[in-house]
CSV table of C-alpha atoms in Angstrom, one decimal:
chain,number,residue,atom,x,y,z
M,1497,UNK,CA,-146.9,279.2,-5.8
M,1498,UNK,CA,-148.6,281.8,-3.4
M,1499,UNK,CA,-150.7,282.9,-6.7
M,1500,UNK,CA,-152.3,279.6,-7.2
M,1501,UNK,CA,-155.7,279.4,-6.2
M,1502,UNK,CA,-156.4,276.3,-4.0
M,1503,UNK,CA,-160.2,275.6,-2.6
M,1504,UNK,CA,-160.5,273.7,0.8
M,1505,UNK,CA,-163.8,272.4,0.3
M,1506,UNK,CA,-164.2,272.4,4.4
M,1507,UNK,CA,-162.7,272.3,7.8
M,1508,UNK,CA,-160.3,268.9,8.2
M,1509,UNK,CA,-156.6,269.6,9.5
M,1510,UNK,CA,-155.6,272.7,11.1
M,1511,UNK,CA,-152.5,272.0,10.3
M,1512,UNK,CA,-152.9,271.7,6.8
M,1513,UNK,CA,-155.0,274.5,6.4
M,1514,UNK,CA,-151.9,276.8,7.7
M,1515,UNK,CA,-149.8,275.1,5.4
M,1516,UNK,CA,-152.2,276.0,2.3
M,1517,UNK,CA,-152.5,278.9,3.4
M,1518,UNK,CA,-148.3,279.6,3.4
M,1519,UNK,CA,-147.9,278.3,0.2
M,1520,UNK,CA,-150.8,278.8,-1.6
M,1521,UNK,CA,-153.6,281.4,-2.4
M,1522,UNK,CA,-156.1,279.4,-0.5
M,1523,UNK,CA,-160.2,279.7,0.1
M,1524,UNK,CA,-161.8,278.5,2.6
M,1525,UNK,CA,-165.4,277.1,1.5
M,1526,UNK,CA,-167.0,276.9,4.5
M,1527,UNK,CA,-166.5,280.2,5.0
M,1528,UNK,CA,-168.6,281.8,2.0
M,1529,UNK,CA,-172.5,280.5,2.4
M,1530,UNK,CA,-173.5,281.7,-0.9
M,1531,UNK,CA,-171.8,279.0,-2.5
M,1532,UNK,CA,-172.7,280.5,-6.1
M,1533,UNK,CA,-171.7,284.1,-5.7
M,1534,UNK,CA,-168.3,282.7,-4.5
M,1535,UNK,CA,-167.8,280.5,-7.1
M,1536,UNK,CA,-168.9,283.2,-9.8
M,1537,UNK,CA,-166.4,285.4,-7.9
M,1538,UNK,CA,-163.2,283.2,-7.6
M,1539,UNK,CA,-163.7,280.6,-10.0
M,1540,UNK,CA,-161.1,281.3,-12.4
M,1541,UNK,CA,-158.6,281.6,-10.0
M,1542,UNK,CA,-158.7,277.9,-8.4
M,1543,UNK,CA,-156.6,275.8,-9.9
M,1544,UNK,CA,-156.1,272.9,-7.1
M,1545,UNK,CA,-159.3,271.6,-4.6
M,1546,UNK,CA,-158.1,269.8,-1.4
M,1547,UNK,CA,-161.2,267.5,0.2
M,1548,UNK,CA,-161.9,264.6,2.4
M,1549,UNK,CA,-164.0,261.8,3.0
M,1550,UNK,CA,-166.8,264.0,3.7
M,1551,UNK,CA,-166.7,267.0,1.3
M,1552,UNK,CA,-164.4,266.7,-2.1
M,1553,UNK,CA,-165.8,267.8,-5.9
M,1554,UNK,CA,-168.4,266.4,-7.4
M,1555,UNK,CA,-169.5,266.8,-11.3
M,1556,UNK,CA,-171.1,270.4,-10.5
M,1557,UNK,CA,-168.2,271.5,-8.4
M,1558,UNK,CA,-165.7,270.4,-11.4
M,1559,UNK,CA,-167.8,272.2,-14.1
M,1560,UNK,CA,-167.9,275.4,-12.4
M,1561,UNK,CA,-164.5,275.5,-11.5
M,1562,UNK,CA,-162.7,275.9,-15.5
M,1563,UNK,CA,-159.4,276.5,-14.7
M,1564,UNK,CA,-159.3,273.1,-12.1
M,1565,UNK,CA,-156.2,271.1,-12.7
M,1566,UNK,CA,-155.9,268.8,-9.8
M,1567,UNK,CA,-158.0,267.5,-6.9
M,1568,UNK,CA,-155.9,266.4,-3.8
M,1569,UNK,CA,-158.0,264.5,-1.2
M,1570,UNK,CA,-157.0,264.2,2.2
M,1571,UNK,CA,-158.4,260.7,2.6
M,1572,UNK,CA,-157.9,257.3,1.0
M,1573,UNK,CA,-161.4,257.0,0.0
M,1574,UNK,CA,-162.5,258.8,-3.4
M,1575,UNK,CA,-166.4,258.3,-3.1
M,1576,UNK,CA,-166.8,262.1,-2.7
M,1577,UNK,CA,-164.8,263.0,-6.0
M,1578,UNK,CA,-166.3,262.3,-9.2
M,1579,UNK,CA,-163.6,260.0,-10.7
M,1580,UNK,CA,-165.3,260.3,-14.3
M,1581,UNK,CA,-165.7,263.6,-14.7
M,1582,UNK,CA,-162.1,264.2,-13.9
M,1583,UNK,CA,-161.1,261.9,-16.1
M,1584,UNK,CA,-163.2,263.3,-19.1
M,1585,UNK,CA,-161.9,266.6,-18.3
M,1586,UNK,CA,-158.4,265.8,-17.7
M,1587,UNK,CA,-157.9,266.9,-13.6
M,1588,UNK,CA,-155.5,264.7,-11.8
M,1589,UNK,CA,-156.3,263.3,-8.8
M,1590,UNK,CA,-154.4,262.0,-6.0
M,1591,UNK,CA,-155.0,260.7,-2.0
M,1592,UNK,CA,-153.2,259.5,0.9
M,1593,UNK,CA,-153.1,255.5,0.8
M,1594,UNK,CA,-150.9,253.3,3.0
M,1595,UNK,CA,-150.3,256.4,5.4
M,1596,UNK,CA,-153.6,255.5,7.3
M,1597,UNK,CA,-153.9,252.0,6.7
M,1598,UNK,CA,-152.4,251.0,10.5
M,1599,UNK,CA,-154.6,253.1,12.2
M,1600,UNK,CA,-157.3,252.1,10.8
M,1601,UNK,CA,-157.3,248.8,11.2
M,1602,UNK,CA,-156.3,249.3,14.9
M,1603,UNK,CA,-159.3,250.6,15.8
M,1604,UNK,CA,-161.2,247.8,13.9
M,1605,UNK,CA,-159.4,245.6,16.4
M,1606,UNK,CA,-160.8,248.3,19.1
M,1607,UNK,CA,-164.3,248.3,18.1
M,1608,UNK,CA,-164.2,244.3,17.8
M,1609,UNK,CA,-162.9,244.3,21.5
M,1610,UNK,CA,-165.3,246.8,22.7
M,1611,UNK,CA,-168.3,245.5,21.3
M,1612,UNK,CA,-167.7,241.8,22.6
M,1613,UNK,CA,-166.3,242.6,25.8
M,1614,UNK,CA,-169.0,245.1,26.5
M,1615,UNK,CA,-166.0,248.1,26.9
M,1616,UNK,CA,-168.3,250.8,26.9
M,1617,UNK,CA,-170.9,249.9,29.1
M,1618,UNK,CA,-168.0,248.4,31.9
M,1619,UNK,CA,-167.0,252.1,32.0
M,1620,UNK,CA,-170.2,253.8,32.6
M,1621,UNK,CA,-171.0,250.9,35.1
M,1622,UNK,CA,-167.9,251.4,37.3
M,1623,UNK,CA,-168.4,255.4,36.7
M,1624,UNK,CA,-172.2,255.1,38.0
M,1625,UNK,CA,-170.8,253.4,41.3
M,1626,UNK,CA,-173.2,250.5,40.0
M,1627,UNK,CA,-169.9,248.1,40.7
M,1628,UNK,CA,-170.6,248.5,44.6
M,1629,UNK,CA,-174.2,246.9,43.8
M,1630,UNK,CA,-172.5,243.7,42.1
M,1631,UNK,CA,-169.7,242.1,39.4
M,1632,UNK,CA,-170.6,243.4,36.2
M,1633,UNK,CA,-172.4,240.5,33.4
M,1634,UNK,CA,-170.4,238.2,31.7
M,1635,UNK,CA,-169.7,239.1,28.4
M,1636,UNK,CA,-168.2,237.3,25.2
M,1637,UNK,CA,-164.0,236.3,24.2
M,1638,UNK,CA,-162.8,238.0,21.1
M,1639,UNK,CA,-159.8,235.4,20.9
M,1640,UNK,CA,-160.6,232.9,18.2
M,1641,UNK,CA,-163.8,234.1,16.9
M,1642,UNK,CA,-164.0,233.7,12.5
M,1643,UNK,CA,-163.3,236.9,11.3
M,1644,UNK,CA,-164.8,237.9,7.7
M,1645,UNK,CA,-163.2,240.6,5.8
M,1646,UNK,CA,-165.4,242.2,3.0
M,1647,UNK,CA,-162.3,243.9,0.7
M,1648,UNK,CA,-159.0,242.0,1.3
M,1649,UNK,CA,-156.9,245.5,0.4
M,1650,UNK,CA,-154.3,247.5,2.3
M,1651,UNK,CA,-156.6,247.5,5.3
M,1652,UNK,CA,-158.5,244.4,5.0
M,1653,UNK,CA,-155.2,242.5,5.1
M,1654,UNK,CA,-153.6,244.6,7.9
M,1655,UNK,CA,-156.6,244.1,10.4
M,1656,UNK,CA,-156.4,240.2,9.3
M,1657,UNK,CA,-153.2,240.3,10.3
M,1658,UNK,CA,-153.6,241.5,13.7
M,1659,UNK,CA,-156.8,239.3,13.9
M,1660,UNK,CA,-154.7,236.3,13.4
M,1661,UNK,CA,-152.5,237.3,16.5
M,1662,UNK,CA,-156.3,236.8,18.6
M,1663,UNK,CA,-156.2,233.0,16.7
M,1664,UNK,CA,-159.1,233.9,14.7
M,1665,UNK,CA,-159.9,232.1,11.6
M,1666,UNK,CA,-160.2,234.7,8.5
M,1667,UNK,CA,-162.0,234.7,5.6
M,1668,UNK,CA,-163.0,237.3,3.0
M,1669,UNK,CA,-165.4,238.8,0.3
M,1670,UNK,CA,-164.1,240.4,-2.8
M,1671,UNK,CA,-164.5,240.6,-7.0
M,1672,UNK,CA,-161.6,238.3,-7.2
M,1673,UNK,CA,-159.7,236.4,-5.3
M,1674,UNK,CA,-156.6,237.0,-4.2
M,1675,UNK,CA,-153.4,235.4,-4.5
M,1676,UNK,CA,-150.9,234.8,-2.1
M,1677,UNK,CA,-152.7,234.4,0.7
M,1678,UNK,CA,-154.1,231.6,2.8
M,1679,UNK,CA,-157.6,233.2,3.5
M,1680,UNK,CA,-160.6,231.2,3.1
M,1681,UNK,CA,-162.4,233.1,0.1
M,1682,UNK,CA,-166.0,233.4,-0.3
M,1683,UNK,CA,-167.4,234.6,-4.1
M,1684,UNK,CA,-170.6,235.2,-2.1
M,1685,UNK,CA,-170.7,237.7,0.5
M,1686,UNK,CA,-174.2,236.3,2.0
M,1687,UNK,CA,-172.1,232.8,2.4
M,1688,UNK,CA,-169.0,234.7,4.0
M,1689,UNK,CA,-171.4,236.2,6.1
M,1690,UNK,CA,-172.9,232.9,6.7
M,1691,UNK,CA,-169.5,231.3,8.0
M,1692,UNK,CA,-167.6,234.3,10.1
M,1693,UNK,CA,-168.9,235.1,13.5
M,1694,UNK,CA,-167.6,239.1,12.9
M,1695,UNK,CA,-167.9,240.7,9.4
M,1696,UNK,CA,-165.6,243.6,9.1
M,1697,UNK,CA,-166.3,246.1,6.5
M,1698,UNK,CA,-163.4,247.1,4.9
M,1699,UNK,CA,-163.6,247.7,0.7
M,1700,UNK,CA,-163.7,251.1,-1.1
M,1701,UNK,CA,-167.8,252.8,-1.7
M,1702,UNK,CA,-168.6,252.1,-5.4
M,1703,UNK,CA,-171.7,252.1,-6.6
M,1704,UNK,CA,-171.3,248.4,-6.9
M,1705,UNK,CA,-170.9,248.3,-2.9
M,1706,UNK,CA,-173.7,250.8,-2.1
M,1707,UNK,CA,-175.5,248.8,0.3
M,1708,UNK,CA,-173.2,245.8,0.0
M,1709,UNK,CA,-174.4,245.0,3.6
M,1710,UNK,CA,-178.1,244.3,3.4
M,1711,UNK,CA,-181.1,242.8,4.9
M,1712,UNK,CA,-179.7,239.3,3.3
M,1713,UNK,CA,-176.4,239.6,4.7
M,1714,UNK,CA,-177.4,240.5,7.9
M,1715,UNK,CA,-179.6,238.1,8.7
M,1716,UNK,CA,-176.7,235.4,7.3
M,1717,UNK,CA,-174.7,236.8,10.2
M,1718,UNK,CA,-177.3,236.0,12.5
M,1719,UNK,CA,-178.4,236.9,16.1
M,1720,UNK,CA,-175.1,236.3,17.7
M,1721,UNK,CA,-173.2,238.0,14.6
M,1722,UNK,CA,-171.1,241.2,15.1
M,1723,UNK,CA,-170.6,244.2,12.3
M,1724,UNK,CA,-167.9,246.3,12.1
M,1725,UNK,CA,-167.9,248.9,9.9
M,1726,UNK,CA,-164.5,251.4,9.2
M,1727,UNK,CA,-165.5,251.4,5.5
M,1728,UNK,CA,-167.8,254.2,4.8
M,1729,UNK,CA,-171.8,254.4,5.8
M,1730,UNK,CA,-173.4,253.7,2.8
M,1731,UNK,CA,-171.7,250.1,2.8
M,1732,UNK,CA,-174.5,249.1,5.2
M,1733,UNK,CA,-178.5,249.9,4.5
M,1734,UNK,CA,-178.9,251.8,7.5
M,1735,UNK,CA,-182.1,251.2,8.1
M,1736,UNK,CA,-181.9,247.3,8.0
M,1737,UNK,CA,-179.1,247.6,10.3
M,1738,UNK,CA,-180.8,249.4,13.2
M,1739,UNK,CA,-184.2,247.0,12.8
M,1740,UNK,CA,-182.1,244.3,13.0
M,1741,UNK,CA,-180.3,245.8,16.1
M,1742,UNK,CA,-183.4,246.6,17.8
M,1743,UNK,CA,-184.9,243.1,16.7
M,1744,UNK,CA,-182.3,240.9,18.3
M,1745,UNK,CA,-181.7,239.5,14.2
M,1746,UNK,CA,-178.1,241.0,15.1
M,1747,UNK,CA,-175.7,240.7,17.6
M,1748,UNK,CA,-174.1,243.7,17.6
M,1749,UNK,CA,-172.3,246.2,15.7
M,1750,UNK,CA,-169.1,248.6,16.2
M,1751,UNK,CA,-169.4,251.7,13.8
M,1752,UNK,CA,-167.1,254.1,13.0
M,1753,UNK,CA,-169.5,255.5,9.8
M,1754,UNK,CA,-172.7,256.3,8.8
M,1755,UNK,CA,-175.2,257.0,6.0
M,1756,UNK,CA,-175.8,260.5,6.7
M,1757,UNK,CA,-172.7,262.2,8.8
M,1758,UNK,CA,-172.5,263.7,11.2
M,1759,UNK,CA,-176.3,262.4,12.0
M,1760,UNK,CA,-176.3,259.1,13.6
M,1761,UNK,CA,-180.2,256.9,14.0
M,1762,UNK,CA,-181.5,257.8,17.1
M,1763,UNK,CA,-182.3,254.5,17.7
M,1764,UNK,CA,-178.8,253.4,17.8
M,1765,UNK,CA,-177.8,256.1,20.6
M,1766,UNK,CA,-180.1,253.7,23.5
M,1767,UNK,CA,-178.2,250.3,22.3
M,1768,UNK,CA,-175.9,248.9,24.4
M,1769,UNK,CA,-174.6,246.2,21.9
M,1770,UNK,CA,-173.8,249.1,19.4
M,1771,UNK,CA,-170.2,250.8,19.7
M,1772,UNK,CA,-170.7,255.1,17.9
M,1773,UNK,CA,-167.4,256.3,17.1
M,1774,UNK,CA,-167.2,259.9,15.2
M,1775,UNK,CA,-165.5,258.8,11.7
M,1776,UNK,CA,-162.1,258.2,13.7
M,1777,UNK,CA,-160.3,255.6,11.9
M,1778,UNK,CA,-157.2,257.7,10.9
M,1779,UNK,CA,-158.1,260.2,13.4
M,1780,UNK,CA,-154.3,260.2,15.2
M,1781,UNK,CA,-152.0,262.9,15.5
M,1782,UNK,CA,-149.6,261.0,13.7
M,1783,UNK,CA,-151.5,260.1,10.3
M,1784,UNK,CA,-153.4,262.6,10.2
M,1785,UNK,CA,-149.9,265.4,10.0
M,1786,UNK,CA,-148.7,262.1,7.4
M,1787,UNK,CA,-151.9,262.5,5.5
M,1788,UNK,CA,-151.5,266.1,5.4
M,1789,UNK,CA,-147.8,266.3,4.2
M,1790,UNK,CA,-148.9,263.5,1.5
M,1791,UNK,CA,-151.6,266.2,-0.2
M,1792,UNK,CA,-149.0,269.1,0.4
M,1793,UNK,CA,-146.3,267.3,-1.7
M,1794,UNK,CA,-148.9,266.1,-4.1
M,1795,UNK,CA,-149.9,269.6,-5.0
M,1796,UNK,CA,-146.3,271.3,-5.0
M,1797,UNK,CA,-145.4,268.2,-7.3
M,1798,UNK,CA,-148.1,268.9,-9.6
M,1799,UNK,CA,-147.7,272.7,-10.0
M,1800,UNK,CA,-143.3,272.0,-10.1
M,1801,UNK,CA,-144.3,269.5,-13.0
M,1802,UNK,CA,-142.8,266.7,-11.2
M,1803,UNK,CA,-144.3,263.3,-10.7
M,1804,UNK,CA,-147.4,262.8,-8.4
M,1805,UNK,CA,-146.5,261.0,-5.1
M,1806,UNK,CA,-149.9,259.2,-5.4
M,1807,UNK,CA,-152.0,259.8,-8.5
M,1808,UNK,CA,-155.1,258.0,-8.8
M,1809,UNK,CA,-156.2,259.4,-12.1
């Protein structure tokens, strides 16, 4: 297979990038700025694109790329791959599910912890010798606060699993609801919102959920209200979300995405209520070698015609 073209559309596992680059003919994208005299260049010879959740192949990418036969995303999310236009044209498509789903909502746990029991700002307090001064404020249990889930899927349910071990009352948000499970379910995300004391962002980016979190919602959750997000950035209006921050209309938040990545609203960095992780969620040594054997066997699969480990189109 070391004649098939493969196109990394950026940086995202040096591992995987070696192991490409073993078994494939692969190009590194980042690594040609003129995007368009590359493409003119190589374009018939990629026949596979591997992204991620921040770059993967959207309609233009696809069209210029004619002899494209599959698009293998190292990620579970598929916001950055135009689903449509693969599906007009034929290109299978395939990510890493369940691999990442533990880790995940781990740190959900993390950021819940961290943001109620102040985590952060403990550390820089002992750190600053500002302990010798005084005992640090008291801050606010995790242990049986209502939990709201928006998206009750792989993740959803594993972080309301481990937010049951805290005692926590769950409920959830989602087109449907599900069966088999006890959950409280809310067809209304303002009234979920409205009854949970932390609302976890957890469901797939659709144009449906662009901005599923908005000025509404937020001020549903209220002044004493935390908001985690794991999901993707563009759940949350951004904008509403840091005025309601700075406003005291919310209580807090623990964010592990943003709109515009890697830039983060300045206004957030001064907060000491907000929690800024760097798009970590699956961001383990463990998943992420998991996630990267998952698109490595999805491509050899494809090109040995044998069946996809995890097609989604």
């Amino acid at each position: 297979m070391e004649s098939i073209g493969v196109l990394m559309a950026c940086p995202m596992s040096s591992y995987l990038e070696q192991e490409l680059d073993k078994r494939f003919k692969l190009f590194r994208f980042w690594n040609f700025p003129q995007k368009n005299e590359f493409l003119n260049q190589h374009a018939n010879s990629i026949r596979a694109v591997v992204g991620n959740a921040s770059a993967g192949a959207d309609a233009e990418l696809i069209d210029s790329l004619p002899k494209l036969e599959i698009i293998s995303s190292f990620s579970v999310g598929l916001d950055k791959i135009d689903l449509n236009k693969c599906k007009e044209k034929g290109i299978r498509v395939t990510n890493t599910p369940d691999v990442l789903t533990e880790d995940v909502a781990d740190l959900a746990i993390g950021l819940m912890l961290t943001v109620l029991r102040r985590i952060c700002e403990c550390d820089r307090y002992v750190r600053k010798g500002l302990w010798k001064t005084g005992d640090f404020k008291l801050t606010t249990k995790f242990s049986g606060k209502s939990v709201g889930i928006i998206g009750l899927g792989r993740i959803g349910l594993a972080i309301a699993k481990r937010a049951e071990a805290f005692g926590c009352p769950i409920s959830y948000h989602s087109r449907s609801e599900k069966p088999n499970t006890n959950y409280k379910y809310y067809p209304s995300l303002v009234e979920l919102a409205s009854n949970c004391q932390i609302l976890v962002v957890a469901c797939a980016l659709t144009p449906e959920t662009r901005h599923i979190v908005n000025r509404e919602v937020m001020e549903a959750l209220g002044p004493k209200g935390i908001l985690i997000n794991i999901g993707r950035g563009p759940h949350v209006d951004e904008k509403e979300l840091v005025s309601a921050l700075v406003e005291g209309r919310l209580g807090g938040a623990g964010l592990d995405v943003f709109e515009n990545e890697p830039e983060v609203p300045e206004q957030l960095l001064g907060l000491e209520n907000v929690v800024l992780l760097p798009h970590v969620g699956s961001g383990t040594e463990e998943t992420r070698k998991v996630m990267a054997d998952l698109v490595l066997g999805n491509l050899e699969a494809y090109f040995l015609n044998k069946p996809l480990l995890t097609p989604v189109v």
